[in-house]
Amino acid sequence: MSSILYSCLRRHQQGSACFQLLSHLQSLNIAQLHFDAHNNNNSNPSCSPHIELQRLLVEKSKSGFDNLADALAVFDKMLKSQPLPHDFHFNQLLTALVRMKHYNVVVSLFRDMCSLCVPIDVISFNIVINCCCHSNRIDFAFALLAGIFKRGFVPDVFTYTTLIRGLCCQHKSAEARVMFTNLVKFKEFEPNVVSYSTMINGLCKTGHTDMAVWLFRFMEKSECKPNTVTYSTIIDSLCKLGLVEDALKLHSEMIEKGVLPNGWTYASIIQVLCKLKRWEEVDRLLKQMINDMKVSPDVHIFTILVDAYSRSGKLDDAKRIIEIMNERGECPDTVTYSALIQAYCSQGQTDGALAVLNTIKSKKMKPNCYTYNILLDAYCRELKLDIAMDLYRNMACEGLLPTVETHNILLHGLCQLGISKEALTFFYKIQDQGHKLDIVIYRTLLDGLCKNQYVDKALSLFHLMRCNGLIPDKDTHNIIIRGCLRNKKYNEACKLMDKMVDCGFLADAFTTSLLQHLVLSEVQDPTLLAMHQKCLQSGM
DNA sequence: TTAGGGTTAG
C-alpha cells in the first residue's frame, strides 16, 4: 500500500467511533479467516437448501423490499440457515437495502455479519463503504478500507471510486485529487470511465472546473475515453458558470465524436438557455433532442421548462407544458407543480395557484415546504395574512415542518401589514417551539419593528441576538441604524455606527443616503453632522 | 451482488 494511502487512512481514522469499528474489525480478522476456510468447503450453492431464499433475493435486490421489517426478517432467516448462504446472497440483501436508502441499517447489519462470522468479500466491503459515504461518514469508510487490507483482500476500482466520491461529497476534493493521482502513480488502481467521471464531477462541484477540464482532456488522450456522463458533467459545470458557448461547443464536439447526449446533457444546456431567455435556441435543442437524438424529454426537463416560463411571466406557456406532459403520459411531480404554482403567483393569480395545490393533493402527492412557501409568500404580498396563516396551519396538519423561510415569509407579511406586535408574538412563539431562527429572520423583524415605530423593541432584540448565538452582520447593523435615524434616536444611531465600524462594517448606500437627507433637511443636529462627517471620511 | 452526472427558495 502506498504512503499516500496510509496518510489518507490516518487522517480519516481519528473519530473514536471509527477506532472502535476498526479494532472490532481487526479482532474479528483471525476468526474470519478460519471461517472463510470452513465456509468455502461447505457453501456449494448447487446443494444449498435455500433455493426459495435465493429466488427472493434476486427479485428484491432489483425491486427492493416492501418495507424494512421484511428485509430484516430475511436477514434473520439467512443467519439461521445451515449452512450459511454464500457471501453473494448476503451482498444481494445489502444491495436491496441500499436501493431503499437504508444506509445506516446496512452498516449495522455488516457489523452483525462480522460478529457472527458470516462470509464477506471485497464486494460486501464496497457496499458498506458506499453506505458510509452516503451517511457522510468518510471516517468509517476509510476504517473499512483498512478492514479490507487486514483481511487480506485487495481493494478494487469500485472501492477507490467510492472513496473518491465520498471525499468529494465531504468537500474534500483536494484530498480526493491527491488520492486519485497517487493511486494511479503507484499503480494501486487503474481508473475506468466511472472513476474519471467521479473525480471530474467532484472537481466541478467544488469549484475546480478548470482542473476538471484538464483531467477531461487528459482522459481524452488516454485509453479510457470520456462517455456521455463525463461530457454531461463538464457541460453542466460550464453551464452553471455561465460559459454557455463553451458548453454548446462541447455538446457539438461530443456528437461529432459519436458520444450521444442524453436527457441529462440537454437538461443542463436547456436550463441555462432558458435563464438567458434564448428561447429560439431552446426550441432548436428540444427539436434536436427529440427528432435527431430520439431522446424523450422527461419530468426533469419539463420541470426546467415550466420553471423557466414561470420566471419569465409566461403562465400560458407553463400551463401548455403541463398539458403536453399529460398528453405524453409524463406525470408532473411536486417540483413541476411547485414551479406552476410560482407561475400563477407571479401573475397575481393566487386562486389559480391554490387550485394547483389542491390538484397535487387530489393526485395523492405530497406538497413540500417549498410549495407552501411560494403560496404563503404570494398571499402575504397580497396582505391576506388570514389565508396565509390557514395554509401555515395546514402544513402542520400534513406533518410538514415549516422551514426558517416559511417563518420569515410570515413575519415579513405581518410586518408589512403594520401589525408588528403580532409579528413579535409570532417570533416568540416560534422561538419557544424550538424552530430555527437565523439572521434573516432577525433582519426581517428588526426592519418591521423599526418601520412601525417599535424601535425600542427592535433595539432590545438587536442586543439579544448575540445571546441567541447570532452575530449581527452588516445588513443587520444598517437596518437598526436606519431605524434609529428614522425615529430620531440620533445618539443611539451614532453609537451603533461606531460599533458597526469596530466590527469591520461600513454604512451601506441606503444608510448614507438617509443620513444625507436628514443632514440637509433637519435642524442642524451635531450628532447627525458628526455621523455624516465620519461617513464621508471613511468613504462610506 | 458493489462505484459516476440533474430541477424548486426569502
Coordinates of C-alpha atoms (C1' of nucleotides) in Angstrom, one line a residue:
Chain A
M1 CA 0.0 0.0 0.0
S2 CA 1.4 3.4 -0.9
S3 CA 2.3 6.0 1.7
I4 CA -0.4 8.3 0.4
L5 CA -2.9 5.7 1.2
Y6 CA -1.5 5.3 4.7
S7 CA -1.7 9.1 5.2
C8 CA -5.3 9.1 3.9
L9 CA -6.2 6.3 6.3
R10 CA -4.6 8.0 9.3
R11 CA -6.3 11.3 8.5
H12 CA -9.7 9.6 8.4
Q13 CA -9.3 7.4 11.4
Q14 CA -9.5 10.0 14.1
G15 CA -13.0 9.6 15.4
S16 CA -13.3 7.3 18.5
A17 CA -16.3 5.6 17.0
C18 CA -14.2 4.9 14.0
F19 CA -11.4 3.4 16.1
Q20 CA -14.0 1.2 17.8
L21 CA -15.1 -0.1 14.4
L22 CA -11.6 -0.6 13.2
S23 CA -10.5 -2.5 16.3
H24 CA -13.7 -4.5 16.1
L25 CA -12.8 -5.5 12.5
Q26 CA -9.3 -6.3 13.5
S27 CA -10.3 -8.5 16.4
L28 CA -12.5 -10.5 14.0
N29 CA -9.8 -10.9 11.5
I30 CA -8.4 -14.3 12.6
A31 CA -11.8 -15.7 13.3
Q32 CA -13.0 -14.6 9.8
L33 CA -10.0 -16.3 8.1
H34 CA -10.9 -19.5 9.8
F35 CA -14.5 -19.1 8.9
D36 CA -13.7 -18.4 5.2
A37 CA -11.8 -21.7 5.0
H38 CA -14.6 -23.5 6.6
N39 CA -17.3 -21.8 4.6
N40 CA -15.5 -22.4 1.3
N41 CA -15.8 -26.2 1.9
N42 CA -19.5 -26.0 2.8
S43 CA -21.2 -23.4 0.7
N44 CA -21.8 -25.1 -2.5
P45 CA -24.8 -23.1 -3.9
S46 CA -25.9 -26.1 -6.0
C47 CA -26.7 -28.2 -2.9
S48 CA -27.9 -25.2 -0.9
P49 CA -31.2 -25.8 0.9
H50 CA -32.4 -22.2 0.4
I51 CA -33.4 -22.0 -3.2
E52 CA -36.6 -20.1 -2.3
L53 CA -34.5 -17.5 -0.4
Q54 CA -32.2 -17.1 -3.3
R55 CA -35.1 -16.5 -5.7
L56 CA -36.5 -13.9 -3.3
L57 CA -33.1 -12.1 -3.0
V58 CA -32.7 -11.9 -6.8
E59 CA -36.1 -10.3 -7.0
K60 CA -35.7 -8.0 -4.1
S61 CA -32.2 -6.8 -5.0
K62 CA -33.8 -5.4 -8.1
S63 CA -37.1 -4.2 -6.9
G64 CA -36.4 -3.6 -3.2
F65 CA -38.4 -5.0 -0.2
D66 CA -41.8 -3.5 0.6
N67 CA -40.5 -2.5 4.0
L68 CA -37.5 -2.6 6.2
A69 CA -39.0 -5.2 8.5
D70 CA -39.4 -7.7 5.7
A71 CA -35.7 -7.3 4.7
L72 CA -34.6 -7.7 8.3
A73 CA -36.7 -10.9 8.6
V74 CA -35.0 -12.3 5.6
F75 CA -31.6 -11.4 7.1
D76 CA -32.6 -13.2 10.3
K77 CA -33.6 -16.2 8.3
M78 CA -30.4 -16.2 6.4
L79 CA -28.4 -16.1 9.7
K80 CA -30.3 -19.1 10.9
S81 CA -29.7 -21.2 7.7
Q82 CA -27.4 -24.1 7.8
P83 CA -25.0 -24.0 6.1
L84 CA -24.9 -20.2 5.9
P85 CA -25.8 -18.7 2.5
H86 CA -22.9 -17.6 0.3
D87 CA -21.5 -14.0 0.6
F88 CA -23.1 -13.3 -2.8
H89 CA -26.5 -13.7 -1.2
F90 CA -25.7 -11.5 1.8
N91 CA -24.5 -8.9 -0.7
Q92 CA -27.7 -9.1 -2.6
L93 CA -29.6 -8.4 0.6
L94 CA -27.4 -5.4 1.4
T95 CA -27.8 -4.1 -2.1
A96 CA -31.6 -4.3 -1.7
L97 CA -31.3 -2.2 1.4
V98 CA -29.0 0.3 -0.3
R99 CA -31.7 0.7 -3.0
M100 CA -34.1 1.5 -0.2
K101 CA -31.6 4.1 1.1
H102 CA -31.3 2.4 4.5
Y103 CA -27.6 3.1 4.6
N104 CA -27.2 3.0 8.4
V105 CA -29.0 -0.3 8.6
V106 CA -26.6 -1.8 6.0
V107 CA -23.6 -0.6 8.2
S108 CA -25.3 -2.1 11.3
L109 CA -26.0 -5.5 9.5
F110 CA -22.5 -5.6 8.3
R111 CA -21.2 -5.3 11.8
D112 CA -23.5 -8.1 12.8
M113 CA -22.2 -10.2 9.9
C114 CA -18.7 -9.6 11.1
S115 CA -19.5 -10.6 14.7
L116 CA -21.3 -13.7 13.6
C117 CA -18.6 -14.8 11.1
V118 CA -20.9 -14.5 8.1
P119 CA -18.9 -14.8 4.8
I120 CA -18.0 -11.4 3.4
D121 CA -15.8 -10.4 0.5
V122 CA -14.5 -7.2 -1.0
I123 CA -17.9 -6.5 -2.6
S124 CA -19.5 -6.6 0.8
F125 CA -16.9 -4.0 1.9
N126 CA -17.6 -1.9 -1.1
I127 CA -21.3 -1.9 -0.5
V128 CA -20.8 -0.8 3.1
I129 CA -18.1 1.8 2.2
N130 CA -20.7 3.3 -0.2
C131 CA -23.2 3.4 2.6
C132 CA -20.8 5.2 5.0
C133 CA -20.1 7.7 2.2
H134 CA -23.9 8.3 1.7
S135 CA -24.2 8.8 5.5
N136 CA -21.3 11.3 5.4
R137 CA -19.1 9.0 7.5
I138 CA -16.0 9.1 5.4
D139 CA -14.0 8.2 8.5
F140 CA -15.9 4.9 8.8
A141 CA -15.4 4.4 5.1
F142 CA -11.6 4.6 5.5
A143 CA -11.7 2.4 8.5
L144 CA -13.4 -0.2 6.3
L145 CA -10.6 0.2 3.7
A146 CA -8.2 -0.7 6.5
G147 CA -10.5 -3.7 7.2
I148 CA -10.1 -4.8 3.6
F149 CA -6.3 -4.8 3.9
K150 CA -6.5 -6.6 7.3
R151 CA -8.5 -9.4 5.8
G152 CA -6.0 -9.8 3.0
F153 CA -8.5 -8.7 0.4
V154 CA -7.4 -6.3 -2.4
P155 CA -9.4 -3.1 -2.8
D156 CA -10.6 -2.8 -6.4
V157 CA -11.7 0.1 -8.7
F158 CA -15.1 0.1 -7.1
T159 CA -13.5 0.6 -3.6
Y160 CA -11.4 3.5 -4.7
T161 CA -14.0 5.2 -6.9
T162 CA -16.5 5.0 -4.0
L163 CA -14.0 6.6 -1.6
I164 CA -13.1 9.3 -4.0
R165 CA -16.8 10.1 -4.4
G166 CA -17.1 10.1 -0.6
L167 CA -14.3 12.6 -0.2
C168 CA -15.7 14.8 -2.8
C169 CA -19.1 14.8 -1.2
Q170 CA -17.5 16.0 2.0
H171 CA -15.9 18.9 0.1
K172 CA -12.6 17.2 0.3
S173 CA -11.9 17.2 -3.5
A174 CA -8.3 18.3 -2.9
E175 CA -7.7 15.1 -0.9
A176 CA -9.6 13.1 -3.4
R177 CA -7.4 14.5 -6.2
V178 CA -4.2 13.7 -4.3
M179 CA -5.5 10.2 -3.6
F180 CA -6.6 9.7 -7.2
T181 CA -3.2 10.9 -8.6
N182 CA -1.1 8.9 -6.2
L183 CA -3.1 5.7 -6.6
V184 CA -2.5 6.0 -10.4
K185 CA 1.1 6.9 -9.9
F186 CA 1.8 3.9 -7.6
K187 CA -0.3 1.7 -9.8
E188 CA -2.7 0.9 -7.0
F189 CA -5.6 1.2 -9.4
E190 CA -6.4 1.8 -13.0
P191 CA -9.2 4.3 -13.2
N192 CA -12.1 3.5 -15.5
V193 CA -14.6 5.8 -17.1
V194 CA -16.7 5.9 -13.8
S195 CA -13.6 6.7 -11.7
Y196 CA -12.6 9.5 -14.0
S197 CA -16.2 10.9 -14.2
T198 CA -16.4 10.7 -10.4
M199 CA -13.2 12.7 -10.0
I200 CA -14.2 15.2 -12.7
N201 CA -17.6 15.7 -11.0
G202 CA -16.0 16.1 -7.6
L203 CA -13.7 18.8 -9.0
C204 CA -16.6 20.6 -10.8
K205 CA -18.8 20.6 -7.7
T206 CA -16.1 22.1 -5.6
G207 CA -15.4 24.9 -7.9
H208 CA -12.4 23.5 -9.8
T209 CA -13.9 23.2 -13.2
D210 CA -10.5 24.3 -14.8
M211 CA -8.9 21.2 -13.2
A212 CA -11.8 19.1 -14.2
V213 CA -11.5 20.2 -17.9
W214 CA -7.7 19.4 -17.7
L215 CA -8.5 15.9 -16.4
F216 CA -11.1 15.5 -19.1
R217 CA -8.6 16.5 -21.8
F218 CA -6.0 14.2 -20.2
M219 CA -8.6 11.4 -20.3
E220 CA -9.3 12.0 -24.0
K221 CA -5.7 11.3 -24.7
S222 CA -5.7 8.2 -22.6
E223 CA -7.1 4.7 -23.4
C224 CA -10.1 5.5 -21.3
K225 CA -12.3 7.8 -23.4
P226 CA -15.0 10.1 -21.9
N227 CA -18.5 8.9 -22.2
T228 CA -21.9 10.6 -22.1
V229 CA -21.8 11.1 -18.3
T230 CA -18.3 12.6 -18.5
Y231 CA -19.2 15.0 -21.2
S232 CA -22.5 15.9 -19.4
T233 CA -20.7 16.5 -16.1
I234 CA -18.4 19.1 -17.8
I235 CA -21.2 20.6 -19.8
D236 CA -23.3 21.0 -16.7
S237 CA -20.4 22.7 -14.9
L238 CA -19.8 25.1 -17.8
C239 CA -23.5 25.9 -17.9
K240 CA -23.6 26.7 -14.2
L241 CA -20.6 29.0 -14.6
G242 CA -22.5 30.8 -17.4
L243 CA -20.0 29.6 -20.0
V244 CA -22.8 28.6 -22.4
E245 CA -20.8 29.0 -25.6
D246 CA -18.1 26.6 -24.3
A247 CA -20.9 24.2 -23.2
L248 CA -22.5 24.3 -26.7
K249 CA -19.1 23.7 -28.3
L250 CA -18.5 20.7 -26.2
H251 CA -22.0 19.4 -26.9
S252 CA -21.3 19.6 -30.7
E253 CA -17.9 18.0 -30.1
M254 CA -19.4 15.0 -28.3
I255 CA -21.9 14.4 -31.2
E256 CA -19.0 14.7 -33.7
K257 CA -17.1 12.1 -31.7
G258 CA -20.1 9.8 -31.6
V259 CA -20.8 10.2 -27.9
L260 CA -24.6 10.7 -27.9
P261 CA -26.0 13.3 -25.5
N262 CA -28.9 12.2 -23.3
G263 CA -31.6 13.9 -21.3
W264 CA -29.2 15.0 -18.6
T265 CA -26.9 16.7 -21.2
Y266 CA -29.8 18.5 -22.7
A267 CA -31.3 19.5 -19.3
S268 CA -28.2 21.4 -18.4
I269 CA -28.0 23.3 -21.7
I270 CA -31.7 24.0 -21.9
Q271 CA -31.8 25.3 -18.4
V272 CA -29.0 27.9 -19.0
L273 CA -30.5 28.9 -22.3
C274 CA -33.9 29.4 -20.6
K275 CA -32.2 31.6 -18.0
L276 CA -30.7 33.7 -20.7
K277 CA -34.1 33.8 -22.4
R278 CA -32.6 32.4 -25.6
W279 CA -35.9 30.8 -26.5
E280 CA -35.2 30.1 -30.1
E281 CA -32.2 28.0 -29.2
V282 CA -34.2 26.2 -26.5
D283 CA -36.7 25.2 -29.3
R284 CA -33.9 24.2 -31.6
L285 CA -32.3 22.0 -28.9
L286 CA -35.6 20.4 -27.9
K287 CA -36.3 19.5 -31.5
Q288 CA -32.8 18.1 -32.0
M289 CA -33.1 16.1 -28.8
I290 CA -36.5 14.6 -29.7
N291 CA -36.1 14.3 -33.5
D292 CA -32.4 13.6 -34.1
M293 CA -31.3 12.0 -30.8
K294 CA -34.6 10.3 -30.2
V295 CA -34.4 11.4 -26.5
S296 CA -37.8 11.9 -24.9
P297 CA -37.9 14.8 -22.5
D298 CA -38.5 13.5 -19.0
V299 CA -40.2 15.1 -16.0
H300 CA -36.9 16.9 -15.1
I301 CA -36.6 18.7 -18.5
F302 CA -40.3 19.5 -18.4
T303 CA -39.9 21.0 -14.9
I304 CA -37.0 23.1 -16.1
L305 CA -39.3 24.5 -18.8
V306 CA -42.2 25.2 -16.5
D307 CA -39.9 26.9 -14.1
A308 CA -38.3 29.0 -16.8
Y309 CA -41.6 30.1 -18.2
S310 CA -42.8 30.8 -14.7
R311 CA -39.8 33.1 -14.1
S312 CA -40.4 34.9 -17.3
G313 CA -44.0 35.5 -16.5
K314 CA -45.2 33.2 -19.2
L315 CA -48.0 31.5 -17.4
D316 CA -49.8 30.2 -20.5
D317 CA -46.6 28.6 -21.7
A318 CA -46.1 27.0 -18.3
K319 CA -49.6 25.6 -18.5
R320 CA -49.1 24.4 -22.0
I321 CA -46.1 22.3 -20.8
I322 CA -48.2 20.6 -18.2
E323 CA -50.8 19.8 -20.9
I324 CA -48.0 18.3 -23.1
M325 CA -46.8 16.3 -20.2
N326 CA -50.3 14.9 -19.6
E327 CA -50.7 14.1 -23.3
R328 CA -47.4 12.3 -23.3
G329 CA -48.2 10.4 -20.1
E330 CA -45.3 12.1 -18.3
C331 CA -46.6 12.8 -14.8
P332 CA -45.7 16.2 -13.3
D333 CA -44.2 15.8 -9.8
T334 CA -44.4 18.1 -6.8
V335 CA -41.5 20.1 -8.1
T336 CA -43.2 20.6 -11.5
Y337 CA -46.4 21.7 -9.8
S338 CA -44.5 24.0 -7.5
A339 CA -43.0 25.7 -10.5
L340 CA -46.5 26.1 -11.9
I341 CA -47.8 27.5 -8.6
Q342 CA -44.9 30.0 -8.8
A343 CA -46.1 30.9 -12.4
Y344 CA -49.6 31.6 -11.1
C345 CA -48.4 33.6 -8.1
S346 CA -46.0 35.8 -10.2
Q347 CA -49.1 36.8 -12.3
G348 CA -51.0 37.6 -9.1
Q349 CA -53.4 34.6 -9.7
T350 CA -53.2 33.2 -6.2
D351 CA -56.6 31.4 -6.6
G352 CA -55.2 29.5 -9.6
A353 CA -52.1 28.7 -7.5
L354 CA -54.3 27.3 -4.7
A355 CA -56.1 25.2 -7.3
V356 CA -52.8 23.7 -8.3
L357 CA -52.0 22.9 -4.7
N358 CA -55.4 21.0 -4.5
T359 CA -54.5 19.2 -7.7
I360 CA -51.3 17.9 -6.1
K361 CA -53.3 16.7 -3.1
S362 CA -56.0 15.1 -5.3
K363 CA -53.3 13.1 -7.0
K364 CA -52.2 11.8 -3.6
M365 CA -48.9 13.6 -4.0
K366 CA -47.4 15.4 -1.1
P367 CA -46.7 19.2 -1.4
N368 CA -43.5 20.1 0.4
C369 CA -42.4 23.2 2.3
Y370 CA -41.2 24.9 -0.8
T371 CA -44.6 24.5 -2.4
Y372 CA -46.2 26.1 0.6
N373 CA -43.6 28.8 0.9
I374 CA -44.4 30.0 -2.6
L375 CA -48.1 30.3 -1.8
L376 CA -47.6 31.8 1.6
D377 CA -45.3 34.4 0.1
A378 CA -47.9 35.3 -2.6
Y379 CA -50.7 35.6 0.0
C380 CA -48.5 37.7 2.3
R381 CA -47.7 40.0 -0.6
E382 CA -51.4 40.5 -1.1
L383 CA -51.6 41.2 2.6
K384 CA -54.1 38.2 3.0
L385 CA -52.5 37.1 6.2
D386 CA -55.5 35.2 7.4
I387 CA -55.3 32.8 4.3
A388 CA -51.5 32.6 4.8
M389 CA -51.9 31.6 8.4
D390 CA -54.6 29.0 7.5
L391 CA -52.1 27.5 5.0
Y392 CA -49.4 27.5 7.7
R393 CA -51.7 25.6 10.0
N394 CA -52.4 23.1 7.1
M395 CA -48.7 22.4 6.8
A396 CA -48.6 21.3 10.4
C397 CA -51.7 19.1 9.9
E398 CA -50.0 17.5 6.9
G399 CA -46.9 16.7 9.0
L400 CA -44.7 19.3 7.3
L401 CA -42.1 21.0 9.5
P402 CA -42.0 24.7 8.5
T403 CA -38.6 25.9 7.4
V404 CA -36.9 29.1 8.5
E405 CA -38.0 30.6 5.2
T406 CA -41.7 29.8 6.0
H407 CA -41.4 31.8 9.2
N408 CA -39.6 34.6 7.6
I409 CA -42.3 35.0 4.9
L410 CA -45.0 35.1 7.6
L411 CA -43.0 37.6 9.8
H412 CA -42.4 39.8 6.8
G413 CA -46.2 39.6 5.9
L414 CA -47.2 40.6 9.5
C415 CA -44.7 43.5 9.5
Q416 CA -45.9 44.7 6.1
L417 CA -49.5 44.7 7.4
G418 CA -48.2 47.0 10.1
I419 CA -49.0 44.6 12.9
S420 CA -45.5 44.4 14.4
K421 CA -46.8 43.4 17.8
E422 CA -48.4 40.3 16.3
A423 CA -45.1 39.7 14.4
L424 CA -43.2 39.9 17.7
T425 CA -45.7 37.5 19.4
F426 CA -45.3 35.1 16.4
F427 CA -41.5 35.4 16.7
Y428 CA -41.5 34.4 20.4
K429 CA -44.0 31.6 19.6
I430 CA -41.7 30.0 17.0
Q431 CA -38.7 30.6 19.3
D432 CA -40.5 28.8 22.2
Q433 CA -41.4 25.9 19.8
G434 CA -37.7 25.5 19.1
H435 CA -37.7 26.4 15.5
K436 CA -34.6 27.6 13.8
L437 CA -34.0 31.4 13.9
D438 CA -31.5 32.7 11.5
I439 CA -30.1 36.2 10.9
V440 CA -32.6 36.8 8.1
I441 CA -35.5 36.3 10.5
Y442 CA -33.9 38.9 12.8
R443 CA -33.4 41.3 9.9
T444 CA -37.0 41.0 8.8
L445 CA -38.3 41.5 12.3
L446 CA -35.9 44.4 13.2
D447 CA -36.8 46.2 9.9
G448 CA -40.6 45.6 10.6
L449 CA -40.4 46.9 14.1
C450 CA -38.4 50.0 13.2
K451 CA -40.7 50.8 10.3
N452 CA -43.7 50.5 12.6
Q453 CA -42.3 52.8 15.4
Y454 CA -41.3 50.0 17.7
V455 CA -37.6 51.0 17.6
D456 CA -37.1 50.3 21.4
K457 CA -38.3 46.7 20.9
A458 CA -36.0 46.5 17.9
L459 CA -33.1 47.7 19.9
S460 CA -33.7 45.1 22.7
L461 CA -34.0 42.4 20.1
F462 CA -30.8 43.6 18.4
H463 CA -28.9 43.3 21.6
L464 CA -30.4 39.9 22.4
M465 CA -29.2 38.5 19.1
R466 CA -25.7 37.7 20.4
C467 CA -27.3 35.8 23.4
N468 CA -29.0 33.6 20.8
G469 CA -25.7 32.9 19.2
L470 CA -26.2 35.2 16.2
I471 CA -23.6 37.8 15.3
P472 CA -25.3 40.9 13.7
D473 CA -23.9 41.3 10.2
K474 CA -23.5 44.5 8.0
D475 CA -27.1 44.4 6.9
T476 CA -28.5 44.0 10.4
H477 CA -26.4 46.9 11.7
N478 CA -27.6 49.1 8.8
I479 CA -31.2 48.2 9.4
I480 CA -31.1 49.1 13.1
I481 CA -29.1 52.3 12.5
R482 CA -31.7 53.4 9.9
G483 CA -34.4 52.6 12.3
C484 CA -32.8 54.8 15.0
L485 CA -32.3 57.6 12.5
R486 CA -35.9 57.5 11.3
N487 CA -37.1 57.5 14.9
K488 CA -34.8 60.4 15.8
K489 CA -32.7 58.4 18.1
Y490 CA -29.5 60.0 16.8
N491 CA -27.3 59.3 19.8
E492 CA -28.2 55.6 19.7
A493 CA -27.6 55.6 15.9
C494 CA -24.2 57.2 16.4
K495 CA -23.2 54.6 19.0
L496 CA -24.3 51.8 16.8
M497 CA -22.5 53.1 13.8
D498 CA -19.2 53.3 15.9
K499 CA -19.8 49.7 17.0
M500 CA -20.5 48.6 13.4
V501 CA -17.2 50.2 12.2
D502 CA -15.4 48.4 15.1
C503 CA -16.9 45.2 13.7
G504 CA -15.4 46.0 10.3
F505 CA -18.6 47.0 8.5
L506 CA -19.4 50.2 6.7
A507 CA -22.7 52.1 6.3
D508 CA -24.5 50.9 3.1
A509 CA -25.9 53.2 0.4
F510 CA -29.4 53.3 2.0
T511 CA -28.0 54.4 5.3
T512 CA -25.7 57.1 3.9
S513 CA -28.4 58.5 1.7
L514 CA -30.8 58.6 4.6
L515 CA -28.2 60.3 6.7
Q516 CA -27.5 62.9 3.9
H517 CA -31.2 63.5 3.6
L518 CA -31.5 64.2 7.3
V519 CA -28.5 66.4 7.4
L520 CA -29.9 68.5 4.5
S521 CA -33.5 68.6 5.7
E522 CA -33.4 68.6 9.5
V523 CA -32.4 71.2 12.0
Q524 CA -28.7 71.0 12.3
D525 CA -28.1 68.3 14.8
P526 CA -24.5 67.9 16.0
T527 CA -24.7 64.2 16.3
L528 CA -26.1 63.8 12.8
L529 CA -23.4 66.1 11.4
A530 CA -20.7 64.1 13.2
M531 CA -22.1 60.8 11.8
H532 CA -22.2 62.3 8.3
Q533 CA -18.7 63.6 8.6
K534 CA -17.5 60.1 9.7
C535 CA -19.2 58.6 6.7
L536 CA -17.5 61.0 4.4
Q537 CA -14.1 60.5 6.0
S538 CA -14.3 56.7 5.8
G539 CA -15.5 56.8 2.2
M540 CA -18.8 55.2 3.0
Chain B
dT1 C1' -24.3 -8.6 -5.8
dT2 C1' -20.7 -3.2 -5.4
dA3 C1' -18.9 2.9 -7.9
dG4 C1' -20.5 8.4 -11.7
dG5 C1' -24.0 13.4 -13.7
dG6 C1' -29.8 17.0 -12.9
dT7 C1' -35.0 20.6 -11.3
dT8 C1' -37.9 24.3 -6.8
dA9 C1' -36.3 29.0 -2.1
dG10 C1' -36.7 34.8 1.5

